[in-house]
Amino acid sequence: MPAPTTAALTIRVTNDYADGDTFTHVLEVNVPIPADDADLTEWAMSALFPYTGEGPDYSYMDAIYSVQIIKAPNDFDYILGLSVSAMG
């Protein structure tokens, strides 16, 4: 059986907008597994950051976007708790 290329993770996404609105979502996602030599911050930005944001109603507003892995399969416990944030 070939090795899996994706992993099912549970992530917490927090979108904090300049107007004071804050949204938190817990999402089940299936994302590409990071390569053994991957920079995990870069991987998280690429694989997980697309789940941030509240859509076009907030696209014009400055915000801080955060993602944290809160559940991962046993084989990927090394990424459990990984978090990234960025302003946009």
mmCIF file with all atom_site columns, C-alpha atoms in Angstrom:
data_model
loop_
_atom_site.group_PDB
_atom_site.id
_atom_site.type_symbol
_atom_site.label_atom_id
_atom_site.label_alt_id
_atom_site.label_comp_id
_atom_site.label_asym_id
_atom_site.label_entity_id
_atom_site.label_seq_id
_atom_site.pdbx_PDB_ins_code
_atom_site.Cartn_x
_atom_site.Cartn_y
_atom_site.Cartn_z
_atom_site.occupancy
_atom_site.B_iso_or_equiv
_atom_site.pdbx_formal_charge
_atom_site.auth_seq_id
_atom_site.auth_comp_id
_atom_site.auth_asym_id
_atom_site.auth_atom_id
_atom_site.pdbx_PDB_model_num
ATOM 1  C CA . MET A 1 1  ? 0.000   0.000  0.000  1.00 0.00 ? 1  MET A CA 1
ATOM 2  C CA . PRO A 1 2  ? 1.462   3.402  -0.946 1.00 0.00 ? 2  PRO A CA 1
ATOM 3  C CA . ALA A 1 3  ? 2.172   5.975  1.760  1.00 0.00 ? 3  ALA A CA 1
ATOM 4  C CA . PRO A 1 4  ? -0.558  8.600  2.213  1.00 0.00 ? 4  PRO A CA 1
ATOM 5  C CA . THR A 1 5  ? -0.021  11.988 0.599  1.00 0.00 ? 5  THR A CA 1
ATOM 6  C CA . THR A 1 6  ? -2.549  13.877 2.738  1.00 0.00 ? 6  THR A CA 1
ATOM 7  C CA . ALA A 1 7  ? -3.476  14.020 6.420  1.00 0.00 ? 7  ALA A CA 1
ATOM 8  C CA . ALA A 1 8  ? -6.760  14.805 8.134  1.00 0.00 ? 8  ALA A CA 1
ATOM 9  C CA . LEU A 1 9  ? -6.224  17.591 10.674 1.00 0.00 ? 9  LEU A CA 1
ATOM 10 C CA . THR A 1 10 ? -8.406  19.643 12.965 1.00 0.00 ? 10 THR A CA 1
ATOM 11 C CA . ILE A 1 11 ? -7.453  23.308 12.936 1.00 0.00 ? 11 ILE A CA 1
ATOM 12 C CA . ARG A 1 12 ? -8.597  26.377 14.831 1.00 0.00 ? 12 ARG A CA 1
ATOM 13 C CA . VAL A 1 13 ? -8.808  29.493 12.672 1.00 0.00 ? 13 VAL A CA 1
ATOM 14 C CA . THR A 1 14 ? -9.108  32.919 14.267 1.00 0.00 ? 14 THR A CA 1
ATOM 15 C CA . ASN A 1 15 ? -9.764  36.031 12.193 1.00 0.00 ? 15 ASN A CA 1
ATOM 16 C CA . ASP A 1 16 ? -9.363  39.293 14.178 1.00 0.00 ? 16 ASP A CA 1
ATOM 17 C CA . TYR A 1 17 ? -10.503 42.316 12.171 1.00 0.00 ? 17 TYR A CA 1
ATOM 18 C CA . ALA A 1 18 ? -9.590  45.968 12.668 1.00 0.00 ? 18 ALA A CA 1
ATOM 19 C CA . ASP A 1 19 ? -13.226 46.892 13.374 1.00 0.00 ? 19 ASP A CA 1
ATOM 20 C CA . GLY A 1 20 ? -13.182 44.616 16.443 1.00 0.00 ? 20 GLY A CA 1
ATOM 21 C CA . ASP A 1 21 ? -14.991 41.659 14.900 1.00 0.00 ? 21 ASP A CA 1
ATOM 22 C CA . THR A 1 22 ? -13.410 38.317 15.768 1.00 0.00 ? 22 THR A CA 1
ATOM 23 C CA . PHE A 1 23 ? -14.379 34.966 14.294 1.00 0.00 ? 23 PHE A CA 1
ATOM 24 C CA . THR A 1 24 ? -13.118 31.560 15.432 1.00 0.00 ? 24 THR A CA 1
ATOM 25 C CA . HIS A 1 25 ? -13.754 28.363 13.508 1.00 0.00 ? 25 HIS A CA 1
ATOM 26 C CA . VAL A 1 26 ? -12.756 24.768 14.195 1.00 0.00 ? 26 VAL A CA 1
ATOM 27 C CA . LEU A 1 27 ? -12.381 22.991 10.875 1.00 0.00 ? 27 LEU A CA 1
ATOM 28 C CA . GLU A 1 28 ? -11.670 19.446 9.737  1.00 0.00 ? 28 GLU A CA 1
ATOM 29 C CA . VAL A 1 29 ? -9.299  19.674 6.778  1.00 0.00 ? 29 VAL A CA 1
ATOM 30 C CA . ASN A 1 30 ? -7.414  17.252 4.593  1.00 0.00 ? 30 ASN A CA 1
ATOM 31 C CA . VAL A 1 31 ? -4.081  18.745 3.535  1.00 0.00 ? 31 VAL A CA 1
ATOM 32 C CA . PRO A 1 32 ? -0.840  17.622 1.875  1.00 0.00 ? 32 PRO A CA 1
ATOM 33 C CA . ILE A 1 33 ? 1.621   16.023 4.288  1.00 0.00 ? 33 ILE A CA 1
ATOM 34 C CA . PRO A 1 34 ? 4.713   18.173 4.860  1.00 0.00 ? 34 PRO A CA 1
ATOM 35 C CA . ALA A 1 35 ? 7.889   16.803 3.305  1.00 0.00 ? 35 ALA A CA 1
ATOM 36 C CA . ASP A 1 36 ? 10.473  15.452 5.759  1.00 0.00 ? 36 ASP A CA 1
ATOM 37 C CA . ASP A 1 37 ? 12.748  18.428 5.076  1.00 0.00 ? 37 ASP A CA 1
ATOM 38 C CA . ALA A 1 38 ? 9.959   21.035 4.898  1.00 0.00 ? 38 ALA A CA 1
ATOM 39 C CA . ASP A 1 39 ? 10.080  24.300 6.794  1.00 0.00 ? 39 ASP A CA 1
ATOM 40 C CA . LEU A 1 40 ? 6.936   23.743 8.840  1.00 0.00 ? 40 LEU A CA 1
ATOM 41 C CA . THR A 1 41 ? 6.063   27.441 9.014  1.00 0.00 ? 41 THR A CA 1
ATOM 42 C CA . GLU A 1 42 ? 6.195   27.720 5.219  1.00 0.00 ? 42 GLU A CA 1
ATOM 43 C CA . TRP A 1 43 ? 4.219   24.486 4.895  1.00 0.00 ? 43 TRP A CA 1
ATOM 44 C CA . ALA A 1 44 ? 1.533   25.759 7.298  1.00 0.00 ? 44 ALA A CA 1
ATOM 45 C CA . MET A 1 45 ? 1.283   29.065 5.448  1.00 0.00 ? 45 MET A CA 1
ATOM 46 C CA . SER A 1 46 ? 0.820   27.218 2.176  1.00 0.00 ? 46 SER A CA 1
ATOM 47 C CA . ALA A 1 47 ? -1.428  24.370 3.346  1.00 0.00 ? 47 ALA A CA 1
ATOM 48 C CA . LEU A 1 48 ? -3.459  25.944 6.167  1.00 0.00 ? 48 LEU A CA 1
ATOM 49 C CA . PHE A 1 49 ? -3.586  29.688 5.615  1.00 0.00 ? 49 PHE A CA 1
ATOM 50 C CA . PRO A 1 50 ? -6.084  29.422 2.739  1.00 0.00 ? 50 PRO A CA 1
ATOM 51 C CA . TYR A 1 51 ? -8.689  28.505 5.392  1.00 0.00 ? 51 TYR A CA 1
ATOM 52 C CA . THR A 1 52 ? -8.489  31.963 7.003  1.00 0.00 ? 52 THR A CA 1
ATOM 53 C CA . GLY A 1 53 ? -10.701 34.951 6.253  1.00 0.00 ? 53 GLY A CA 1
ATOM 54 C CA . GLU A 1 54 ? -14.403 35.642 6.317  1.00 0.00 ? 54 GLU A CA 1
ATOM 55 C CA . GLY A 1 55 ? -14.953 36.242 2.632  1.00 0.00 ? 55 GLY A CA 1
ATOM 56 C CA . PRO A 1 56 ? -15.713 39.321 0.547  1.00 0.00 ? 56 PRO A CA 1
ATOM 57 C CA . ASP A 1 57 ? -17.591 41.192 3.295  1.00 0.00 ? 57 ASP A CA 1
ATOM 58 C CA . TYR A 1 58 ? -14.289 41.559 5.178  1.00 0.00 ? 58 TYR A CA 1
ATOM 59 C CA . SER A 1 59 ? -11.779 41.532 2.315  1.00 0.00 ? 59 SER A CA 1
ATOM 60 C CA . TYR A 1 60 ? -11.227 45.298 2.484  1.00 0.00 ? 60 TYR A CA 1
ATOM 61 C CA . MET A 1 61 ? -10.373 45.304 6.212  1.00 0.00 ? 61 MET A CA 1
ATOM 62 C CA . ASP A 1 62 ? -7.020  44.828 7.948  1.00 0.00 ? 62 ASP A CA 1
ATOM 63 C CA . ALA A 1 63 ? -6.885  41.723 10.099 1.00 0.00 ? 63 ALA A CA 1
ATOM 64 C CA . ILE A 1 64 ? -4.702  39.283 11.964 1.00 0.00 ? 64 ILE A CA 1
ATOM 65 C CA . TYR A 1 65 ? -5.266  35.737 10.772 1.00 0.00 ? 65 TYR A CA 1
ATOM 66 C CA . SER A 1 66 ? -4.169  32.770 12.895 1.00 0.00 ? 66 SER A CA 1
ATOM 67 C CA . VAL A 1 67 ? -4.265  29.008 12.387 1.00 0.00 ? 67 VAL A CA 1
ATOM 68 C CA . GLN A 1 68 ? -3.356  26.330 14.938 1.00 0.00 ? 68 GLN A CA 1
ATOM 69 C CA . ILE A 1 69 ? -3.340  22.550 14.511 1.00 0.00 ? 69 ILE A CA 1
ATOM 70 C CA . ILE A 1 70 ? -5.367  21.136 17.400 1.00 0.00 ? 70 ILE A CA 1
ATOM 71 C CA . LYS A 1 71 ? -5.679  17.508 16.288 1.00 0.00 ? 71 LYS A CA 1
ATOM 72 C CA . ALA A 1 72 ? -3.472  15.366 14.053 1.00 0.00 ? 72 ALA A CA 1
ATOM 73 C CA . PRO A 1 73 ? -3.066  11.641 13.392 1.00 0.00 ? 73 PRO A CA 1
ATOM 74 C CA . ASN A 1 74 ? -0.488  9.866  15.581 1.00 0.00 ? 74 ASN A CA 1
ATOM 75 C CA . ASP A 1 75 ? 2.031   9.742  12.737 1.00 0.00 ? 75 ASP A CA 1
ATOM 76 C CA . PHE A 1 76 ? 1.942   13.542 12.582 1.00 0.00 ? 76 PHE A CA 1
ATOM 77 C CA . ASP A 1 77 ? 1.979   14.431 16.277 1.00 0.00 ? 77 ASP A CA 1
ATOM 78 C CA . TYR A 1 78 ? 5.140   16.474 15.606 1.00 0.00 ? 78 TYR A CA 1
ATOM 79 C CA . ILE A 1 79 ? 2.932   19.158 14.008 1.00 0.00 ? 79 ILE A CA 1
ATOM 80 C CA . LEU A 1 80 ? 0.315   19.136 16.767 1.00 0.00 ? 80 LEU A CA 1
ATOM 81 C CA . GLY A 1 81 ? 0.089   22.629 18.258 1.00 0.00 ? 81 GLY A CA 1
ATOM 82 C CA . LEU A 1 82 ? 1.852   24.263 15.328 1.00 0.00 ? 82 LEU A CA 1
ATOM 83 C CA . SER A 1 83 ? 0.476   27.751 14.789 1.00 0.00 ? 83 SER A CA 1
ATOM 84 C CA . VAL A 1 84 ? 1.034   30.555 12.308 1.00 0.00 ? 84 VAL A CA 1
ATOM 85 C CA . SER A 1 85 ? -0.256  34.099 12.138 1.00 0.00 ? 85 SER A CA 1
ATOM 86 C CA . ALA A 1 86 ? -0.062  36.932 9.653  1.00 0.00 ? 86 ALA A CA 1
ATOM 87 C CA . MET A 1 87 ? -1.501  40.377 9.129  1.00 0.00 ? 87 MET A CA 1
ATOM 88 C CA . GLY A 1 88 ? -3.321  41.283 6.007  1.00 0.00 ? 88 GLY A CA 1
#
